[in-house]
Amino acid sequence: MSSTLAKIVEIKAKMTWTQKNKATAHHLGLLKAHLGGGGGGPGEGFDVAKTGDARTGFAGLPSVGKLTLLSNLAGVYSEVAACEFTTLTTVPGVIRHKGAKIQLLDLPGIIKGAKDGKGRGQVIAVALTCNLILIVLDVLKPLGRKKINENELEGFGVRLNSKPSNIGFKKKDKGGINLTATCLQSELDAETVKSILAEYKIHNANVTLRSDATADDLIDVVEGNRIGYIIYKVPHCVAISAHRRWNFDDLLEKIWDYLKLMRIYTKPKGQLPDYTSPVVLPCSRTTVEDFCMKTHKNLIKEFKCALVWGLSVKHNPQKAGKDHTLEDEDVIQIAKK
């Protein structure tokens, strides 16, 4: 067992031994944050540099056709054989869909007990970095295999068919941690929030809790990638043939729908909009400031105002500030100071 995986198992064991109540909530929150922020990377051969606008992982038991699906979707060719554990490392691929660059990962086959350190538990650690998880099932195998996938992913913090918590989080340069709660909190308090953020080396931020949130909820928001949506339940399923490339169009549309990406087109002054290379934003970060940060971090420092065309404004064009919320396929032009 690798040192990283051993550390993960040790932290999970401590969480299991700790009785869950209000008095231990702070300690559990720190353990969960350490699992995410201080737990280390997935391990050699499993960690893959994150590229593109979003990352989608194919998870499932061994020999269900994940690599065949990746190969035919993204043109990534590797050893594909009708045997168990063909893929022993994470295999990446990239597709372009509706102007967005989406990274695909074929994760090594999950086995029962992976969340407890059995076999190749590193696959779960890589899954935590994905924006979307697709569980691949073989229709010829027992449906009970679905439950094994669920248990292993849930055990390592991948949220199945969940939505992000209603938590506002924004880093700042100074001022410490400012916590605002609009409703009664049963688990999180100022001390716990500060301790969790400290695990991520964040010491200056504004946090707003708009619902009764847990430590897991806060960690999900801080990491920005801990929510996994699976597609095996009706209407969350797509029937495909990876080998014959049947129904890939529906699969890509389902991926697009669940990733909830937005395309923002740029318009240089005095020129027509560039509809070939949109700036792609997640639906949770769609302000003009988010657009500037995605385009170039220094752009917001020189920002004066924006001219926006599209569904987010009443007039075309309309002047907008950095807090203006954009809509899919808006066109934007930035005026600098």
mmCIF file of C-alpha atoms in Angstrom:
data_model
loop_
_atom_site.group_PDB
_atom_site.id
_atom_site.type_symbol
_atom_site.label_atom_id
_atom_site.label_comp_id
_atom_site.label_asym_id
_atom_site.label_seq_id
_atom_site.Cartn_x
_atom_site.Cartn_y
_atom_site.Cartn_z
ATOM 1 C CA MET A 1 0.000 0.000 0.000
ATOM 2 C CA SER A 2 1.423 3.420 -0.955
ATOM 3 C CA SER A 3 2.174 5.976 1.757
ATOM 4 C CA THR A 4 -0.586 8.239 0.405
ATOM 5 C CA LEU A 5 -3.183 5.495 0.479
ATOM 6 C CA ALA A 6 -2.017 4.388 3.938
ATOM 7 C CA LYS A 7 -2.515 7.938 5.190
ATOM 8 C CA ILE A 8 -6.009 8.048 3.710
ATOM 9 C CA VAL A 9 -6.919 4.734 5.366
ATOM 10 C CA GLU A 10 -5.528 5.956 8.711
ATOM 11 C CA ILE A 11 -7.624 9.140 8.585
ATOM 12 C CA LYS A 12 -10.736 7.193 7.578
ATOM 13 C CA ALA A 13 -10.172 4.842 10.535
ATOM 14 C CA LYS A 14 -9.913 7.771 12.964
ATOM 15 C CA MET A 15 -13.189 9.164 11.583
ATOM 16 C CA THR A 16 -14.855 5.780 12.100
ATOM 17 C CA TRP A 17 -13.649 5.509 15.698
ATOM 18 C CA THR A 18 -14.764 9.034 16.598
ATOM 19 C CA GLN A 19 -18.297 9.165 17.946
ATOM 20 C CA LYS A 20 -20.332 11.700 15.989
ATOM 21 C CA ASN A 21 -21.950 14.375 18.125
ATOM 22 C CA LYS A 22 -21.822 18.131 18.536
ATOM 23 C CA ALA A 23 -18.822 17.922 20.869
ATOM 24 C CA THR A 24 -16.735 16.031 18.292
ATOM 25 C CA ALA A 25 -17.916 17.947 15.205
ATOM 26 C CA HIS A 26 -14.833 20.190 15.243
ATOM 27 C CA HIS A 27 -12.446 17.199 15.387
ATOM 28 C CA LEU A 28 -14.300 15.360 12.596
ATOM 29 C CA GLY A 29 -14.264 18.487 10.458
ATOM 30 C CA LEU A 30 -10.485 18.715 10.768
ATOM 31 C CA LEU A 31 -10.069 15.057 9.827
ATOM 32 C CA LYS A 32 -12.265 15.491 6.760
ATOM 33 C CA ALA A 33 -10.384 18.621 5.713
ATOM 34 C CA HIS A 34 -7.061 16.821 6.188
ATOM 35 C CA LEU A 35 -8.379 13.976 4.022
ATOM 36 C CA GLY A 36 -9.110 16.464 1.265
ATOM 37 C CA GLY A 37 -6.519 19.206 1.648
ATOM 38 C CA GLY A 38 -3.695 17.452 3.425
ATOM 39 C CA GLY A 39 -4.158 13.881 2.304
ATOM 40 C CA GLY A 40 -1.758 14.157 -0.630
ATOM 41 C CA GLY A 41 -2.149 13.155 -4.252
ATOM 42 C CA PRO A 42 -3.575 9.970 -5.693
ATOM 43 C CA GLY A 43 -0.204 8.288 -6.193
ATOM 44 C CA GLU A 44 2.165 7.502 -9.027
ATOM 45 C CA GLY A 45 0.474 6.406 -12.212
ATOM 46 C CA PHE A 46 -2.938 7.627 -11.081
ATOM 47 C CA ASP A 47 -2.592 11.402 -10.877
ATOM 48 C CA VAL A 48 -3.198 13.175 -14.190
ATOM 49 C CA ALA A 49 -2.721 16.888 -14.854
ATOM 50 C CA LYS A 50 -6.106 18.587 -15.065
ATOM 51 C CA THR A 51 -6.697 20.273 -18.405
ATOM 52 C CA GLY A 52 -9.620 21.791 -20.251
ATOM 53 C CA ASP A 53 -12.839 23.297 -18.919
ATOM 54 C CA ALA A 54 -14.135 20.270 -16.995
ATOM 55 C CA ARG A 55 -13.115 16.744 -16.039
ATOM 56 C CA THR A 56 -15.306 13.641 -16.389
ATOM 57 C CA GLY A 57 -14.325 10.258 -14.975
ATOM 58 C CA PHE A 58 -15.503 6.802 -16.038
ATOM 59 C CA ALA A 59 -15.839 4.656 -12.917
ATOM 60 C CA GLY A 60 -16.903 1.042 -12.644
ATOM 61 C CA LEU A 61 -15.922 -2.494 -11.839
ATOM 62 C CA PRO A 62 -13.172 -4.147 -13.894
ATOM 63 C CA SER A 63 -13.844 -5.175 -17.487
ATOM 64 C CA VAL A 64 -17.049 -3.231 -18.178
ATOM 65 C CA GLY A 65 -15.766 -1.408 -21.276
ATOM 66 C CA LYS A 66 -14.574 1.918 -19.841
ATOM 67 C CA LEU A 67 -11.391 2.007 -21.894
ATOM 68 C CA THR A 68 -13.246 1.031 -25.068
ATOM 69 C CA LEU A 69 -15.663 3.877 -24.418
ATOM 70 C CA LEU A 70 -12.802 6.342 -23.854
ATOM 71 C CA SER A 71 -10.931 5.132 -26.927
ATOM 72 C CA ASN A 72 -13.924 5.569 -29.203
ATOM 73 C CA LEU A 73 -14.987 8.895 -27.707
ATOM 74 C CA ALA A 74 -11.607 10.594 -27.564
ATOM 75 C CA GLY A 75 -9.423 8.596 -29.903
ATOM 76 C CA VAL A 76 -7.149 7.419 -27.093
ATOM 77 C CA TYR A 77 -5.886 3.977 -27.859
ATOM 78 C CA SER A 78 -4.320 1.703 -25.279
ATOM 79 C CA GLU A 79 -4.288 -1.992 -24.487
ATOM 80 C CA VAL A 80 -7.873 -3.262 -24.495
ATOM 81 C CA ALA A 81 -8.408 -6.901 -23.616
ATOM 82 C CA ALA A 82 -11.274 -9.077 -22.435
ATOM 83 C CA CYS A 83 -9.733 -9.665 -19.029
ATOM 84 C CA GLU A 84 -9.910 -8.220 -15.537
ATOM 85 C CA PHE A 85 -7.866 -5.090 -14.669
ATOM 86 C CA THR A 86 -6.699 -4.238 -18.168
ATOM 87 C CA THR A 87 -6.244 -0.618 -17.076
ATOM 88 C CA LEU A 88 -3.881 -0.325 -14.115
ATOM 89 C CA THR A 89 -3.363 3.442 -14.307
ATOM 90 C CA THR A 90 -5.565 6.421 -15.081
ATOM 91 C CA VAL A 91 -5.882 6.899 -18.848
ATOM 92 C CA PRO A 92 -6.760 10.447 -19.980
ATOM 93 C CA GLY A 93 -8.432 11.675 -23.142
ATOM 94 C CA VAL A 94 -9.955 14.928 -24.382
ATOM 95 C CA ILE A 95 -13.059 15.736 -26.401
ATOM 96 C CA ARG A 96 -14.420 19.043 -27.672
ATOM 97 C CA HIS A 97 -18.152 19.560 -27.410
ATOM 98 C CA LYS A 98 -20.040 22.803 -28.059
ATOM 99 C CA GLY A 99 -16.821 24.760 -27.873
ATOM 100 C CA ALA A 100 -15.768 23.315 -24.497
ATOM 101 C CA LYS A 101 -12.712 21.167 -23.921
ATOM 102 C CA ILE A 102 -13.700 18.240 -21.696
ATOM 103 C CA GLN A 103 -11.084 15.919 -20.214
ATOM 104 C CA LEU A 104 -12.086 12.269 -19.883
ATOM 105 C CA LEU A 105 -10.474 9.829 -17.465
ATOM 106 C CA ASP A 106 -10.724 6.053 -17.571
ATOM 107 C CA LEU A 107 -10.288 5.145 -13.915
ATOM 108 C CA PRO A 108 -8.895 1.713 -12.944
ATOM 109 C CA GLY A 109 -11.582 -0.791 -12.046
ATOM 110 C CA ILE A 110 -13.147 -0.389 -8.612
ATOM 111 C CA ILE A 111 -13.292 -3.440 -6.373
ATOM 112 C CA LYS A 112 -15.301 -3.957 -3.217
ATOM 113 C CA GLY A 113 -13.411 -2.517 -0.254
ATOM 114 C CA ALA A 114 -11.438 0.104 -2.213
ATOM 115 C CA LYS A 115 -12.659 2.853 0.140
ATOM 116 C CA ASP A 116 -11.050 0.928 3.021
ATOM 117 C CA GLY A 117 -7.703 0.586 1.255
ATOM 118 C CA LYS A 118 -8.263 -2.742 -0.478
ATOM 119 C CA GLY A 119 -6.781 -3.103 -3.951
ATOM 120 C CA ARG A 120 -6.338 0.092 -5.910
ATOM 121 C CA GLY A 121 -7.991 2.636 -3.644
ATOM 122 C CA GLN A 122 -6.151 5.427 -5.482
ATOM 123 C CA VAL A 123 -8.883 5.334 -8.134
ATOM 124 C CA ILE A 124 -11.262 6.956 -5.671
ATOM 125 C CA ALA A 125 -8.765 9.723 -4.913
ATOM 126 C CA VAL A 126 -8.623 10.566 -8.629
ATOM 127 C CA ALA A 127 -12.419 10.434 -8.828
ATOM 128 C CA LEU A 128 -12.579 13.239 -6.251
ATOM 129 C CA THR A 129 -10.924 15.596 -8.743
ATOM 130 C CA CYS A 130 -13.661 15.080 -11.354
ATOM 131 C CA ASN A 131 -16.520 17.479 -12.015
ATOM 132 C CA LEU A 132 -18.679 14.585 -13.183
ATOM 133 C CA ILE A 133 -18.578 10.846 -12.540
ATOM 134 C CA LEU A 134 -20.145 8.388 -14.971
ATOM 135 C CA ILE A 135 -20.611 4.894 -13.583
ATOM 136 C CA VAL A 136 -20.220 2.402 -16.414
ATOM 137 C CA LEU A 137 -22.258 -0.791 -16.034
ATOM 138 C CA ASP A 138 -22.364 -3.960 -18.126
ATOM 139 C CA VAL A 139 -25.989 -4.776 -18.948
ATOM 140 C CA LEU A 140 -25.110 -8.480 -19.027
ATOM 141 C CA LYS A 141 -23.843 -8.468 -15.421
ATOM 142 C CA PRO A 142 -25.980 -8.507 -12.216
ATOM 143 C CA LEU A 143 -27.500 -5.146 -11.263
ATOM 144 C CA GLY A 144 -26.084 -5.631 -7.770
ATOM 145 C CA ARG A 145 -22.757 -4.381 -9.107
ATOM 146 C CA LYS A 146 -24.303 -0.924 -9.204
ATOM 147 C CA LYS A 147 -24.564 -0.916 -5.410
ATOM 148 C CA ILE A 148 -20.876 -1.804 -5.032
ATOM 149 C CA ASN A 149 -19.922 1.230 -7.124
ATOM 150 C CA GLU A 150 -22.235 3.442 -5.058
ATOM 151 C CA ASN A 151 -20.813 2.284 -1.724
ATOM 152 C CA GLU A 152 -17.183 2.697 -2.759
ATOM 153 C CA LEU A 153 -17.684 6.199 -4.189
ATOM 154 C CA GLU A 154 -19.840 7.350 -1.280
ATOM 155 C CA GLY A 155 -17.247 6.002 1.168
ATOM 156 C CA PHE A 156 -14.626 8.355 -0.231
ATOM 157 C CA GLY A 157 -16.800 11.466 -0.310
ATOM 158 C CA VAL A 158 -18.090 11.455 -3.879
ATOM 159 C CA ARG A 159 -21.622 12.847 -3.648
ATOM 160 C CA LEU A 160 -24.047 10.806 -5.740
ATOM 161 C CA ASN A 161 -26.819 12.722 -7.516
ATOM 162 C CA SER A 162 -26.291 15.671 -5.192
ATOM 163 C CA LYS A 163 -26.301 19.404 -5.636
ATOM 164 C CA PRO A 164 -23.721 21.821 -4.238
ATOM 165 C CA SER A 165 -24.558 23.275 -0.838
ATOM 166 C CA ASN A 166 -25.850 26.818 -0.529
ATOM 167 C CA ILE A 167 -22.565 28.228 0.748
ATOM 168 C CA GLY A 168 -20.943 31.446 -0.388
ATOM 169 C CA PHE A 169 -17.141 31.348 -0.398
ATOM 170 C CA LYS A 170 -14.716 33.970 -1.648
ATOM 171 C CA LYS A 171 -11.022 34.362 -0.923
ATOM 172 C CA LYS A 172 -9.594 37.795 -0.188
ATOM 173 C CA ASP A 173 -6.175 39.344 0.378
ATOM 174 C CA LYS A 174 -6.583 40.316 4.037
ATOM 175 C CA GLY A 175 -9.077 40.647 6.891
ATOM 176 C CA GLY A 176 -9.081 37.074 8.184
ATOM 177 C CA ILE A 177 -12.037 34.697 8.018
ATOM 178 C CA ASN A 178 -15.447 36.388 8.125
ATOM 179 C CA LEU A 179 -18.311 33.945 8.764
ATOM 180 C CA THR A 180 -21.962 34.869 8.186
ATOM 181 C CA ALA A 181 -24.797 32.406 8.866
ATOM 182 C CA THR A 182 -28.327 33.239 7.725
ATOM 183 C CA CYS A 183 -29.824 30.315 9.635
ATOM 184 C CA LEU A 184 -29.078 28.181 12.699
ATOM 185 C CA GLN A 185 -26.054 25.884 12.282
ATOM 186 C CA SER A 186 -25.917 22.470 13.985
ATOM 187 C CA GLU A 187 -22.317 21.588 13.066
ATOM 188 C CA LEU A 188 -20.279 24.511 11.769
ATOM 189 C CA ASP A 189 -19.115 27.386 13.945
ATOM 190 C CA ALA A 190 -16.443 30.060 13.469
ATOM 191 C CA GLU A 191 -13.688 27.921 15.039
ATOM 192 C CA THR A 192 -14.471 24.873 12.904
ATOM 193 C CA VAL A 193 -14.675 26.917 9.700
ATOM 194 C CA LYS A 194 -11.333 28.612 10.401
ATOM 195 C CA SER A 195 -9.677 25.271 11.203
ATOM 196 C CA ILE A 196 -10.962 23.625 8.026
ATOM 197 C CA LEU A 197 -9.844 26.535 5.855
ATOM 198 C CA ALA A 198 -6.448 26.525 7.545
ATOM 199 C CA GLU A 199 -5.949 22.954 6.261
ATOM 200 C CA TYR A 200 -6.116 24.472 2.765
ATOM 201 C CA LYS A 201 -3.792 27.334 3.777
ATOM 202 C CA ILE A 202 -6.674 29.804 3.472
ATOM 203 C CA HIS A 203 -6.559 32.496 6.156
ATOM 204 C CA ASN A 204 -8.524 35.318 4.500
ATOM 205 C CA ALA A 205 -11.985 34.662 3.099
ATOM 206 C CA ASN A 206 -15.676 35.496 3.363
ATOM 207 C CA VAL A 207 -17.926 32.493 4.105
ATOM 208 C CA THR A 208 -21.727 32.697 4.026
ATOM 209 C CA LEU A 209 -23.812 29.739 5.239
ATOM 210 C CA ARG A 210 -27.315 29.987 3.762
ATOM 211 C CA SER A 211 -28.429 26.549 4.954
ATOM 212 C CA ASP A 212 -27.596 24.182 7.815
ATOM 213 C CA ALA A 213 -24.243 23.024 6.429
ATOM 214 C CA THR A 214 -21.799 20.291 7.398
ATOM 215 C CA ALA A 215 -18.020 20.094 7.268
ATOM 216 C CA ASP A 216 -18.381 17.971 4.128
ATOM 217 C CA ASP A 217 -20.452 20.724 2.518
ATOM 218 C CA LEU A 218 -17.819 23.369 3.245
ATOM 219 C CA ILE A 219 -14.998 21.138 1.981
ATOM 220 C CA ASP A 220 -16.952 20.488 -1.215
ATOM 221 C CA VAL A 221 -17.236 24.226 -1.847
ATOM 222 C CA VAL A 222 -13.586 24.966 -1.012
ATOM 223 C CA GLU A 223 -12.294 22.218 -3.275
ATOM 224 C CA GLY A 224 -14.836 23.044 -5.963
ATOM 225 C CA ASN A 225 -14.801 19.543 -7.418
ATOM 226 C CA ARG A 226 -16.168 17.096 -4.873
ATOM 227 C CA ILE A 227 -19.650 16.719 -6.346
ATOM 228 C CA GLY A 228 -20.172 13.637 -8.513
ATOM 229 C CA TYR A 229 -23.330 13.014 -10.523
ATOM 230 C CA ILE A 230 -23.956 9.461 -11.650
ATOM 231 C CA ILE A 231 -26.188 8.520 -14.574
ATOM 232 C CA TYR A 232 -27.417 4.993 -13.947
ATOM 233 C CA LYS A 233 -30.854 5.896 -12.566
ATOM 234 C CA VAL A 234 -33.781 6.768 -14.787
ATOM 235 C CA PRO A 235 -33.751 9.477 -16.094
ATOM 236 C CA HIS A 236 -30.015 9.642 -15.383
ATOM 237 C CA CYS A 237 -29.027 6.736 -17.631
ATOM 238 C CA VAL A 238 -27.899 6.440 -21.237
ATOM 239 C CA ALA A 239 -27.852 3.097 -23.026
ATOM 240 C CA ILE A 240 -24.840 2.881 -25.346
ATOM 241 C CA SER A 241 -22.622 0.420 -27.157
ATOM 242 C CA ALA A 242 -19.015 1.486 -26.609
ATOM 243 C CA HIS A 243 -17.740 -1.050 -29.140
ATOM 244 C CA ARG A 244 -20.166 -0.152 -31.929
ATOM 245 C CA ARG A 245 -20.277 3.564 -31.019
ATOM 246 C CA TRP A 246 -24.049 3.576 -30.689
ATOM 247 C CA ASN A 247 -25.869 6.494 -29.037
ATOM 248 C CA PHE A 248 -22.772 8.585 -28.366
ATOM 249 C CA ASP A 249 -24.669 11.768 -29.274
ATOM 250 C CA ASP A 250 -27.109 11.245 -26.393
ATOM 251 C CA LEU A 251 -24.230 10.454 -24.044
ATOM 252 C CA LEU A 252 -22.411 13.683 -24.948
ATOM 253 C CA GLU A 253 -25.599 15.693 -24.464
ATOM 254 C CA LYS A 254 -26.121 14.100 -21.048
ATOM 255 C CA ILE A 255 -22.528 14.916 -20.073
ATOM 256 C CA TRP A 256 -23.046 18.508 -21.221
ATOM 257 C CA ASP A 257 -26.302 18.848 -19.277
ATOM 258 C CA TYR A 258 -24.784 17.588 -16.021
ATOM 259 C CA LEU A 259 -21.580 19.609 -16.266
ATOM 260 C CA LYS A 260 -23.706 22.792 -16.513
ATOM 261 C CA LEU A 261 -21.112 24.766 -18.424
ATOM 262 C CA MET A 262 -21.681 28.201 -19.921
ATOM 263 C CA ARG A 263 -20.097 29.624 -23.077
ATOM 264 C CA ILE A 264 -19.180 33.304 -23.133
ATOM 265 C CA TYR A 265 -18.012 34.778 -26.435
ATOM 266 C CA THR A 266 -15.506 37.624 -26.641
ATOM 267 C CA LYS A 267 -15.794 40.713 -28.823
ATOM 268 C CA PRO A 268 -12.645 42.792 -29.363
ATOM 269 C CA LYS A 269 -13.350 46.484 -29.841
ATOM 270 C CA GLY A 270 -14.268 47.308 -33.433
ATOM 271 C CA GLN A 271 -14.443 43.636 -34.444
ATOM 272 C CA LEU A 272 -17.089 40.934 -34.758
ATOM 273 C CA PRO A 273 -17.582 38.466 -31.882
ATOM 274 C CA ASP A 274 -15.361 35.384 -31.868
ATOM 275 C CA TYR A 275 -17.781 32.457 -31.905
ATOM 276 C CA THR A 276 -15.053 29.852 -32.456
ATOM 277 C CA SER A 277 -13.365 29.848 -29.029
ATOM 278 C CA PRO A 278 -15.738 30.617 -26.154
ATOM 279 C CA VAL A 279 -14.561 31.181 -22.603
ATOM 280 C CA VAL A 280 -16.228 28.317 -20.715
ATOM 281 C CA LEU A 281 -17.387 28.890 -17.128
ATOM 282 C CA PRO A 282 -19.049 26.577 -14.576
ATOM 283 C CA CYS A 283 -22.606 27.591 -13.685
ATOM 284 C CA SER A 284 -21.484 28.412 -10.132
ATOM 285 C CA ARG A 285 -19.045 31.100 -11.314
ATOM 286 C CA THR A 286 -20.630 33.211 -14.035
ATOM 287 C CA THR A 287 -20.020 36.846 -13.096
ATOM 288 C CA VAL A 288 -18.049 39.277 -15.234
ATOM 289 C CA GLU A 289 -15.292 39.014 -12.608
ATOM 290 C CA ASP A 290 -15.227 35.219 -13.019
ATOM 291 C CA PHE A 291 -14.924 35.731 -16.788
ATOM 292 C CA CYS A 292 -11.993 38.098 -16.300
ATOM 293 C CA MET A 293 -10.235 35.700 -13.932
ATOM 294 C CA LYS A 294 -10.662 32.809 -16.379
ATOM 295 C CA THR A 295 -9.341 34.931 -19.265
ATOM 296 C CA HIS A 296 -6.371 36.493 -17.459
ATOM 297 C CA LYS A 297 -5.847 37.150 -13.760
ATOM 298 C CA ASN A 298 -4.508 40.670 -14.392
ATOM 299 C CA LEU A 299 -7.555 41.660 -16.430
ATOM 300 C CA ILE A 300 -9.666 42.364 -13.338
ATOM 301 C CA LYS A 301 -7.028 44.812 -12.074
ATOM 302 C CA GLU A 302 -7.392 46.881 -15.256
ATOM 303 C CA PHE A 303 -11.185 46.453 -15.442
ATOM 304 C CA LYS A 304 -13.275 49.588 -16.046
ATOM 305 C CA CYS A 305 -16.585 48.180 -17.302
ATOM 306 C CA ALA A 306 -18.012 45.584 -19.646
ATOM 307 C CA LEU A 307 -20.316 45.764 -22.646
ATOM 308 C CA VAL A 308 -22.614 42.743 -22.734
ATOM 309 C CA TRP A 309 -24.908 41.389 -25.443
ATOM 310 C CA GLY A 310 -27.258 38.482 -24.742
ATOM 311 C CA LEU A 311 -29.920 37.091 -22.422
ATOM 312 C CA SER A 312 -28.420 38.528 -19.237
ATOM 313 C CA VAL A 313 -29.085 42.160 -20.217
ATOM 314 C CA LYS A 314 -32.181 44.174 -21.144
ATOM 315 C CA HIS A 315 -30.460 46.193 -23.855
ATOM 316 C CA ASN A 316 -27.883 45.166 -26.457
ATOM 317 C CA PRO A 317 -25.251 46.205 -25.686
ATOM 318 C CA GLN A 318 -25.515 47.152 -22.019
ATOM 319 C CA LYS A 319 -22.829 48.386 -19.645
ATOM 320 C CA ALA A 320 -22.175 46.028 -16.753
ATOM 321 C CA GLY A 321 -19.947 45.899 -13.690
ATOM 322 C CA LYS A 322 -17.800 43.060 -12.452
ATOM 323 C CA ASP A 323 -20.656 41.623 -10.331
ATOM 324 C CA HIS A 324 -23.019 41.228 -13.295
ATOM 325 C CA THR A 325 -24.159 37.605 -13.820
ATOM 326 C CA LEU A 326 -23.744 36.302 -17.358
ATOM 327 C CA GLU A 327 -25.921 33.824 -19.253
ATOM 328 C CA ASP A 328 -24.987 31.065 -21.683
ATOM 329 C CA GLU A 329 -23.767 32.400 -25.060
ATOM 330 C CA ASP A 330 -23.552 36.015 -23.936
ATOM 331 C CA VAL A 331 -21.088 38.202 -25.819
ATOM 332 C CA ILE A 332 -18.771 40.424 -23.784
ATOM 333 C CA GLN A 333 -16.326 43.233 -24.447
ATOM 334 C CA ILE A 334 -14.059 44.461 -21.634
ATOM 335 C CA ALA A 335 -13.091 48.124 -21.345
ATOM 336 C CA LYS A 336 -9.873 48.758 -19.437
ATOM 337 C CA LYS A 337 -8.947 51.720 -17.281
#
